[in-house]
Amino acid sequence: MFRSLKKGVLVTALGAALAFTGTAAQAEKFGIGATATAEEIAGWDIDIRPDGKGLPVGQGSVAEGEALYEQFCATCHGLFGEGEGRWPVLAGGQDTLTEERPTKTVGSYWPYASTLYDYIRRAMPFTAPRSLSDEQVYHITAYVLYLNEIVDEDFVLTHENLAQIEMPNQEGFFVDPRPDVKNTRCMKDCADPDKLQIAGTLRGITPVGHFVEGADAPAASHDAQMEQEAMKEKERKAALRGETVAGGGHAAGGALSEQALAGKSTYEGACKVCHGSGLTGSPKMGDSDAWAPRIKQGMAVMVEHAIKGFSGETGVMPPKGGRVDLSDKQVEEAVAYMVESSQ
């Protein structure tokens, strides 16, 4: 009996081994899949848990974070986390969660400080996600916590103390005890997938084309909506002057130069977020009235402001729009593209 049982086990094991070998051979034969390397896994395995697991070794101070925040974050989120235009508010909102329209911020709503570090590291700044170093993320995270009065101005955030920070609304989150339910599949009058599809991203990370055309959303989120709003603004200004506006998109007045054409890709990837929506006083692409006084200063001045940064009466332009990875030539080409498209 023992011999028979042992023989049966060996046969079963041999069969399993042959099946696995056959599967592996087929995968190799058809070139399906590849074993991920440790480096590839590390590139994706960047999530951070509330207990701090996954945090890179490092630290950052509130003091250092202030300058970095003003450079990379203030354009969208405001100097004090108050938010600019339709961009998210980061600070304040305490005791508003029970109101009809609560203000959900890092300080009033988020349950864990690890989420703040994780999100900044993955997706910020909006125009150049994953461009910040781990140390820069620590600095900015510390400063945002300070803006929400969660830490003091002399606080130094580290991989060892981040998980110990108690967020004001931590107890407001709990495990949902309700059972999972099976949703009924939509069979008629369903949403058009083409209108819901993500049409574009910044550096393959931040979606910018996920809003339906004409929706109540930031103009920078949809090309068609940007064009529509730009045309409406032209028509409004023309009506005040008793004029009419001819149809057409950007650069309707003539062909673009080679320099301007070369700058289109840089504009799409780095400048469009602000100059497509007029964020923080930025002159909108195609708005000739907004660009006219700037154009009068000459290309040299505009390029210098774009490269080195500029703070004017109507807005703030960080150096290279926050994309310090761009070359001076790329910035100059992008300026040429916007100028020639807005005359």
Short mmCIF file of N, CA, C and O in Angstrom, two decimals, residues 66-174:
data_model
loop_
_atom_site.label_atom_id
_atom_site.label_comp_id
_atom_site.label_asym_id
_atom_site.label_seq_id
_atom_site.Cartn_x
_atom_site.Cartn_y
_atom_site.Cartn_z
N GLU A 66 9.40 75.77 2.10
CA GLU A 66 8.72 77.01 1.71
C GLU A 66 9.17 77.48 0.33
O GLU A 66 8.35 77.80 -0.54
N ALA A 67 10.49 77.54 0.11
CA ALA A 67 11.02 78.00 -1.18
C ALA A 67 10.64 77.05 -2.30
O ALA A 67 10.27 77.48 -3.41
N LEU A 68 10.70 75.73 -2.04
CA LEU A 68 10.35 74.75 -3.06
C LEU A 68 8.86 74.82 -3.39
O LEU A 68 8.45 74.69 -4.55
N TYR A 69 8.04 75.02 -2.36
CA TYR A 69 6.59 75.13 -2.58
C TYR A 69 6.28 76.33 -3.48
O TYR A 69 5.48 76.24 -4.41
N GLU A 70 6.92 77.47 -3.21
CA GLU A 70 6.68 78.66 -4.02
C GLU A 70 7.14 78.44 -5.45
O GLU A 70 6.55 78.98 -6.39
N GLN A 71 8.18 77.65 -5.64
CA GLN A 71 8.70 77.40 -6.98
C GLN A 71 7.84 76.42 -7.77
O GLN A 71 7.56 76.65 -8.96
N PHE A 72 7.41 75.34 -7.13
CA PHE A 72 6.73 74.28 -7.85
C PHE A 72 5.22 74.21 -7.64
O PHE A 72 4.52 73.64 -8.49
N CYS A 73 4.71 74.77 -6.55
CA CYS A 73 3.31 74.51 -6.19
C CYS A 73 2.41 75.73 -6.15
O CYS A 73 1.20 75.63 -6.41
N ALA A 74 2.97 76.90 -5.82
CA ALA A 74 2.15 78.09 -5.58
C ALA A 74 1.38 78.54 -6.81
O ALA A 74 0.29 79.13 -6.68
N THR A 75 1.91 78.30 -8.00
CA THR A 75 1.22 78.73 -9.21
C THR A 75 -0.19 78.18 -9.28
O THR A 75 -1.12 78.88 -9.68
N CYS A 76 -0.39 76.95 -8.87
CA CYS A 76 -1.71 76.33 -8.89
C CYS A 76 -2.42 76.38 -7.54
O CYS A 76 -3.62 76.63 -7.46
N HIS A 77 -1.67 76.15 -6.47
CA HIS A 77 -2.29 75.99 -5.15
C HIS A 77 -2.26 77.25 -4.29
O HIS A 77 -2.76 77.22 -3.15
N GLY A 78 -1.68 78.35 -4.81
CA GLY A 78 -1.65 79.59 -4.03
C GLY A 78 -0.49 79.62 -3.05
O GLY A 78 0.00 78.57 -2.62
N LEU A 79 -0.05 80.82 -2.71
CA LEU A 79 1.10 80.96 -1.81
C LEU A 79 0.87 80.36 -0.44
O LEU A 79 1.81 79.94 0.24
N PHE A 80 -0.40 80.34 -0.01
CA PHE A 80 -0.70 79.83 1.33
C PHE A 80 -1.64 78.62 1.28
O PHE A 80 -2.34 78.34 2.25
N GLY A 81 -1.64 77.94 0.14
CA GLY A 81 -2.49 76.76 0.02
C GLY A 81 -3.94 77.07 -0.22
O GLY A 81 -4.80 76.19 -0.09
N GLU A 82 -4.25 78.33 -0.58
CA GLU A 82 -5.64 78.75 -0.75
C GLU A 82 -6.23 78.36 -2.10
O GLU A 82 -7.44 78.44 -2.32
N GLY A 83 -5.37 77.91 -3.03
CA GLY A 83 -5.83 77.49 -4.34
C GLY A 83 -5.97 78.66 -5.29
O GLY A 83 -6.37 79.75 -4.90
N GLU A 84 -5.63 78.43 -6.55
CA GLU A 84 -5.77 79.46 -7.59
C GLU A 84 -6.79 78.97 -8.61
O GLU A 84 -6.71 77.85 -9.10
N GLY A 85 -7.76 79.82 -8.93
CA GLY A 85 -8.77 79.44 -9.91
C GLY A 85 -9.52 78.19 -9.49
O GLY A 85 -10.05 78.11 -8.38
N ARG A 86 -9.50 77.19 -10.37
CA ARG A 86 -10.21 75.93 -10.08
C ARG A 86 -9.30 74.87 -9.51
O ARG A 86 -9.68 73.71 -9.37
N TRP A 87 -8.06 75.23 -9.18
CA TRP A 87 -7.11 74.24 -8.68
C TRP A 87 -7.31 74.00 -7.18
O TRP A 87 -7.77 74.87 -6.45
N PRO A 88 -6.98 72.81 -6.69
CA PRO A 88 -7.32 72.40 -5.33
C PRO A 88 -6.75 73.29 -4.22
O PRO A 88 -5.62 73.73 -4.28
N VAL A 89 -7.58 73.49 -3.22
CA VAL A 89 -7.16 74.16 -1.98
C VAL A 89 -6.44 73.13 -1.12
O VAL A 89 -6.91 71.99 -0.97
N LEU A 90 -5.31 73.50 -0.55
CA LEU A 90 -4.52 72.55 0.25
C LEU A 90 -4.63 72.77 1.75
O LEU A 90 -4.39 71.87 2.52
N ALA A 91 -4.95 73.99 2.16
CA ALA A 91 -4.94 74.32 3.59
C ALA A 91 -6.27 74.92 4.03
O ALA A 91 -7.01 75.49 3.23
N GLY A 92 -6.55 74.78 5.33
CA GLY A 92 -7.78 75.33 5.87
C GLY A 92 -8.92 74.32 5.81
O GLY A 92 -8.71 73.13 5.59
N GLY A 93 -10.13 74.81 5.96
CA GLY A 93 -11.31 73.96 5.85
C GLY A 93 -11.65 73.16 7.08
O GLY A 93 -12.57 72.34 7.06
N GLN A 94 -10.94 73.41 8.18
CA GLN A 94 -11.24 72.67 9.40
C GLN A 94 -12.68 72.93 9.86
O GLN A 94 -13.20 74.03 9.72
N ASP A 95 -13.31 71.89 10.34
CA ASP A 95 -14.68 71.97 10.87
C ASP A 95 -15.71 72.29 9.79
O ASP A 95 -16.80 72.81 10.10
N THR A 96 -15.43 71.97 8.53
CA THR A 96 -16.41 72.21 7.46
C THR A 96 -16.99 70.93 6.90
O THR A 96 -17.85 70.97 6.03
N LEU A 97 -16.52 69.78 7.37
CA LEU A 97 -16.94 68.50 6.78
C LEU A 97 -18.41 68.20 7.01
O LEU A 97 -18.99 67.39 6.29
N THR A 98 -19.03 68.83 7.99
CA THR A 98 -20.46 68.59 8.24
C THR A 98 -21.33 69.58 7.49
O THR A 98 -22.56 69.49 7.54
N GLU A 99 -20.70 70.52 6.79
CA GLU A 99 -21.47 71.51 6.04
C GLU A 99 -21.92 70.94 4.70
O GLU A 99 -21.42 69.91 4.24
N GLU A 100 -22.84 71.65 4.05
CA GLU A 100 -23.39 71.17 2.78
C GLU A 100 -22.31 71.10 1.70
O GLU A 100 -22.29 70.19 0.88
N ARG A 101 -21.38 72.10 1.69
CA ARG A 101 -20.28 72.11 0.74
C ARG A 101 -18.97 72.21 1.53
O ARG A 101 -18.41 73.29 1.69
N PRO A 102 -18.48 71.09 2.03
CA PRO A 102 -17.27 71.09 2.85
C PRO A 102 -16.03 71.44 2.04
O PRO A 102 -15.98 71.20 0.83
N THR A 103 -15.04 72.02 2.69
CA THR A 103 -13.75 72.31 2.07
C THR A 103 -12.79 71.19 2.46
O THR A 103 -12.30 71.14 3.58
N LYS A 104 -12.53 70.29 1.53
CA LYS A 104 -11.69 69.13 1.81
C LYS A 104 -10.24 69.46 1.47
O LYS A 104 -9.89 69.60 0.30
N THR A 105 -9.42 69.58 2.47
CA THR A 105 -8.01 69.89 2.30
C THR A 105 -7.16 68.84 2.99
O THR A 105 -7.69 67.93 3.64
N VAL A 106 -5.85 69.00 2.89
CA VAL A 106 -4.93 68.09 3.58
C VAL A 106 -5.20 68.12 5.08
O VAL A 106 -5.19 67.08 5.75
N GLY A 107 -5.44 69.31 5.61
CA GLY A 107 -5.64 69.45 7.04
C GLY A 107 -7.02 69.09 7.53
O GLY A 107 -7.19 68.60 8.64
N SER A 108 -8.04 69.30 6.70
CA SER A 108 -9.41 69.07 7.17
C SER A 108 -9.93 67.68 6.85
O SER A 108 -10.86 67.20 7.49
N TYR A 109 -9.33 67.01 5.84
CA TYR A 109 -9.94 65.78 5.36
C TYR A 109 -9.01 64.56 5.33
O TYR A 109 -9.41 63.46 5.70
N TRP A 110 -7.77 64.75 4.88
CA TRP A 110 -6.89 63.59 4.67
C TRP A 110 -6.57 62.88 5.99
O TRP A 110 -6.21 63.52 6.98
N PRO A 111 -6.65 61.54 6.00
CA PRO A 111 -6.45 60.81 7.26
C PRO A 111 -5.00 60.49 7.60
O PRO A 111 -4.67 60.29 8.77
N TYR A 112 -4.11 60.43 6.58
CA TYR A 112 -2.73 60.03 6.84
C TYR A 112 -1.74 60.96 6.13
O TYR A 112 -1.96 61.35 4.98
N ALA A 113 -0.65 61.26 6.80
CA ALA A 113 0.40 62.09 6.20
C ALA A 113 1.11 61.35 5.08
O ALA A 113 1.66 61.96 4.16
N SER A 114 1.09 60.02 5.14
CA SER A 114 1.76 59.23 4.10
C SER A 114 1.11 59.47 2.73
O SER A 114 1.79 59.42 1.70
N THR A 115 -0.19 59.73 2.72
CA THR A 115 -0.88 59.99 1.46
C THR A 115 -0.35 61.26 0.81
O THR A 115 -0.20 61.32 -0.42
N LEU A 116 -0.06 62.26 1.61
CA LEU A 116 0.46 63.53 1.10
C LEU A 116 1.81 63.31 0.43
O LEU A 116 2.04 63.76 -0.70
N TYR A 117 2.70 62.62 1.11
CA TYR A 117 4.02 62.35 0.52
C TYR A 117 3.88 61.53 -0.75
O TYR A 117 4.49 61.82 -1.77
N ASP A 118 3.05 60.50 -0.68
CA ASP A 118 2.89 59.58 -1.81
C ASP A 118 2.34 60.30 -3.03
O ASP A 118 2.82 60.10 -4.15
N TYR A 119 1.36 61.17 -2.84
CA TYR A 119 0.74 61.86 -3.98
C TYR A 119 1.69 62.87 -4.61
O TYR A 119 1.79 62.95 -5.84
N ILE A 120 2.38 63.64 -3.78
CA ILE A 120 3.34 64.61 -4.32
C ILE A 120 4.42 63.88 -5.10
O ILE A 120 4.81 64.30 -6.20
N ARG A 121 4.89 62.78 -4.56
CA ARG A 121 5.97 62.02 -5.21
C ARG A 121 5.54 61.44 -6.54
O ARG A 121 6.29 61.44 -7.51
N ARG A 122 4.30 60.99 -6.63
CA ARG A 122 3.81 60.34 -7.84
C ARG A 122 3.40 61.34 -8.93
O ARG A 122 3.67 61.13 -10.11
N ALA A 123 2.72 62.42 -8.54
CA ALA A 123 2.00 63.20 -9.54
C ALA A 123 2.33 64.69 -9.61
O ALA A 123 1.78 65.39 -10.45
N MET A 124 3.18 65.19 -8.76
CA MET A 124 3.46 66.62 -8.75
C MET A 124 4.90 66.92 -9.15
O MET A 124 5.76 66.05 -8.95
N PRO A 125 5.18 68.13 -9.67
CA PRO A 125 4.19 69.15 -10.01
C PRO A 125 3.38 68.73 -11.23
O PRO A 125 3.81 67.85 -11.99
N PHE A 126 2.24 69.35 -11.44
CA PHE A 126 1.31 68.92 -12.47
C PHE A 126 1.94 68.87 -13.85
O PHE A 126 1.66 67.99 -14.64
N THR A 127 2.80 69.85 -14.14
CA THR A 127 3.41 69.91 -15.47
C THR A 127 4.60 68.96 -15.63
O THR A 127 5.05 68.75 -16.75
N ALA A 128 5.11 68.42 -14.53
CA ALA A 128 6.28 67.54 -14.62
C ALA A 128 6.25 66.50 -13.52
O ALA A 128 7.10 66.48 -12.64
N PRO A 129 5.26 65.59 -13.53
CA PRO A 129 5.18 64.57 -12.48
C PRO A 129 6.41 63.69 -12.45
O PRO A 129 7.03 63.43 -13.46
N ARG A 130 6.79 63.25 -11.24
CA ARG A 130 7.94 62.38 -10.98
C ARG A 130 9.27 63.09 -11.24
O ARG A 130 10.29 62.43 -11.41
N SER A 131 9.27 64.42 -11.28
CA SER A 131 10.52 65.14 -11.53
C SER A 131 11.18 65.60 -10.23
O SER A 131 12.34 66.02 -10.25
N LEU A 132 10.48 65.52 -9.10
CA LEU A 132 11.05 65.94 -7.82
C LEU A 132 11.87 64.82 -7.21
O LEU A 132 11.54 63.64 -7.34
N SER A 133 12.92 65.20 -6.51
CA SER A 133 13.71 64.21 -5.79
C SER A 133 12.98 63.83 -4.51
O SER A 133 12.09 64.54 -4.05
N ASP A 134 13.37 62.70 -3.91
CA ASP A 134 12.74 62.28 -2.66
C ASP A 134 12.92 63.33 -1.57
O ASP A 134 12.01 63.59 -0.78
N GLU A 135 14.09 63.96 -1.53
CA GLU A 135 14.35 64.98 -0.52
C GLU A 135 13.46 66.19 -0.73
O GLU A 135 12.92 66.76 0.23
N GLN A 136 13.26 66.60 -1.99
CA GLN A 136 12.38 67.74 -2.27
C GLN A 136 10.95 67.43 -1.83
O GLN A 136 10.25 68.30 -1.31
N VAL A 137 10.52 66.19 -2.03
CA VAL A 137 9.18 65.80 -1.62
C VAL A 137 9.04 65.88 -0.10
O VAL A 137 8.01 66.33 0.41
N TYR A 138 10.07 65.49 0.63
CA TYR A 138 10.04 65.60 2.09
C TYR A 138 9.90 67.08 2.50
O TYR A 138 9.10 67.41 3.38
N HIS A 139 10.66 67.96 1.86
CA HIS A 139 10.60 69.38 2.19
C HIS A 139 9.19 69.94 1.93
O HIS A 139 8.62 70.61 2.80
N ILE A 140 8.64 69.67 0.75
CA ILE A 140 7.34 70.22 0.39
C ILE A 140 6.24 69.63 1.27
O ILE A 140 5.32 70.33 1.70
N THR A 141 6.33 68.34 1.57
CA THR A 141 5.34 67.70 2.45
C THR A 141 5.35 68.37 3.82
O THR A 141 4.29 68.65 4.39
N ALA A 142 6.53 68.62 4.35
CA ALA A 142 6.65 69.28 5.66
C ALA A 142 6.00 70.66 5.62
O ALA A 142 5.30 71.05 6.56
N TYR A 143 6.21 71.39 4.53
CA TYR A 143 5.67 72.75 4.44
C TYR A 143 4.14 72.74 4.33
O TYR A 143 3.46 73.57 4.94
N VAL A 144 3.59 71.80 3.57
CA VAL A 144 2.13 71.72 3.45
C VAL A 144 1.50 71.34 4.80
O VAL A 144 0.44 71.85 5.17
N LEU A 145 2.17 70.47 5.54
CA LEU A 145 1.69 70.15 6.89
C LEU A 145 1.73 71.38 7.79
O LEU A 145 0.83 71.61 8.60
N TYR A 146 2.76 72.20 7.61
CA TYR A 146 2.88 73.44 8.37
C TYR A 146 1.77 74.42 8.00
O TYR A 146 1.19 75.10 8.87
N LEU A 147 1.44 74.53 6.70
CA LEU A 147 0.37 75.41 6.27
C LEU A 147 -0.96 75.04 6.94
O LEU A 147 -1.82 75.90 7.15
N ASN A 148 -1.10 73.77 7.27
CA ASN A 148 -2.32 73.29 7.93
C ASN A 148 -2.20 73.27 9.45
O ASN A 148 -3.05 72.69 10.13
N GLU A 149 -1.11 73.87 9.97
CA GLU A 149 -0.88 73.97 11.42
C GLU A 149 -0.83 72.60 12.09
O GLU A 149 -1.23 72.44 13.25
N ILE A 150 -0.32 71.61 11.35
CA ILE A 150 -0.18 70.26 11.91
C ILE A 150 1.20 70.09 12.52
O ILE A 150 1.37 69.31 13.47
N VAL A 151 2.19 70.81 11.99
CA VAL A 151 3.55 70.79 12.55
C VAL A 151 4.02 72.23 12.75
O VAL A 151 3.45 73.17 12.18
N ASP A 152 5.06 72.41 13.55
CA ASP A 152 5.61 73.74 13.82
C ASP A 152 6.60 74.15 12.73
O ASP A 152 7.07 73.32 11.94
N GLU A 153 6.96 75.45 12.72
CA GLU A 153 7.81 75.97 11.66
C GLU A 153 9.25 75.43 11.71
O GLU A 153 9.96 75.48 10.70
N ASP A 154 9.68 74.91 12.83
CA ASP A 154 11.03 74.36 12.93
C ASP A 154 11.04 72.83 12.78
O ASP A 154 12.05 72.18 13.02
N PHE A 155 9.92 72.27 12.33
CA PHE A 155 9.78 70.82 12.22
C PHE A 155 10.61 70.27 11.06
O PHE A 155 10.71 70.87 10.00
N VAL A 156 11.23 69.10 11.30
CA VAL A 156 11.97 68.38 10.27
C VAL A 156 11.31 67.02 10.08
O VAL A 156 11.26 66.20 11.00
N LEU A 157 10.79 66.79 8.89
CA LEU A 157 10.09 65.55 8.57
C LEU A 157 11.10 64.49 8.12
O LEU A 157 11.98 64.78 7.31
N THR A 158 10.97 63.27 8.62
CA THR A 158 11.88 62.20 8.23
C THR A 158 11.09 60.93 7.93
O THR A 158 9.89 60.84 8.22
N HIS A 159 11.79 59.94 7.37
CA HIS A 159 11.14 58.66 7.11
C HIS A 159 10.80 57.92 8.39
O HIS A 159 10.01 56.98 8.38
N GLU A 160 11.36 58.37 9.49
CA GLU A 160 11.12 57.72 10.77
C GLU A 160 9.93 58.33 11.53
O GLU A 160 9.26 57.63 12.29
N ASN A 161 9.67 59.64 11.34
CA ASN A 161 8.60 60.26 12.14
C ASN A 161 7.34 60.57 11.33
O ASN A 161 6.33 60.99 11.90
N LEU A 162 7.36 60.38 10.00
CA LEU A 162 6.19 60.74 9.20
C LEU A 162 4.95 59.96 9.63
O LEU A 162 3.86 60.52 9.75
N ALA A 163 5.10 58.65 9.86
CA ALA A 163 3.95 57.82 10.23
C ALA A 163 3.41 58.15 11.62
O ALA A 163 2.29 57.76 11.95
N GLN A 164 4.18 58.87 12.42
CA GLN A 164 3.75 59.22 13.77
C GLN A 164 2.87 60.48 13.81
O GLN A 164 2.27 60.79 14.83
N ILE A 165 2.79 61.18 12.68
CA ILE A 165 1.99 62.41 12.62
C ILE A 165 0.51 62.05 12.66
O ILE A 165 0.04 61.22 11.88
N GLU A 166 -0.24 62.66 13.54
CA GLU A 166 -1.67 62.41 13.66
C GLU A 166 -2.44 63.50 12.90
O GLU A 166 -2.39 64.67 13.27
N MET A 167 -3.13 63.09 11.87
CA MET A 167 -3.92 64.02 11.07
C MET A 167 -5.26 64.29 11.76
O MET A 167 -5.84 63.39 12.38
N PRO A 168 -5.78 65.52 11.64
CA PRO A 168 -7.00 65.90 12.36
C PRO A 168 -8.21 65.02 12.06
O PRO A 168 -9.04 64.79 12.93
N ASN A 169 -8.33 64.52 10.82
CA ASN A 169 -9.53 63.76 10.46
C ASN A 169 -9.28 62.26 10.36
O ASN A 169 -10.02 61.54 9.72
N GLN A 170 -8.25 61.79 11.04
CA GLN A 170 -7.91 60.36 10.94
C GLN A 170 -9.07 59.48 11.42
O GLN A 170 -9.34 58.43 10.84
N GLU A 171 -9.76 59.91 12.46
CA GLU A 171 -10.85 59.10 13.01
C GLU A 171 -12.11 59.19 12.16
O GLU A 171 -13.08 58.47 12.40
N GLY A 172 -12.10 60.07 11.16
CA GLY A 172 -13.27 60.20 10.30
C GLY A 172 -13.36 59.12 9.23
O GLY A 172 -14.35 59.04 8.50
N PHE A 173 -12.34 58.28 9.13
CA PHE A 173 -12.33 57.20 8.15
C PHE A 173 -12.49 55.87 8.87
O PHE A 173 -11.95 55.67 9.95
N PHE A 174 -13.23 54.96 8.25
CA PHE A 174 -13.47 53.65 8.86
C PHE A 174 -13.70 52.63 7.75
O PHE A 174 -13.96 52.98 6.59
#
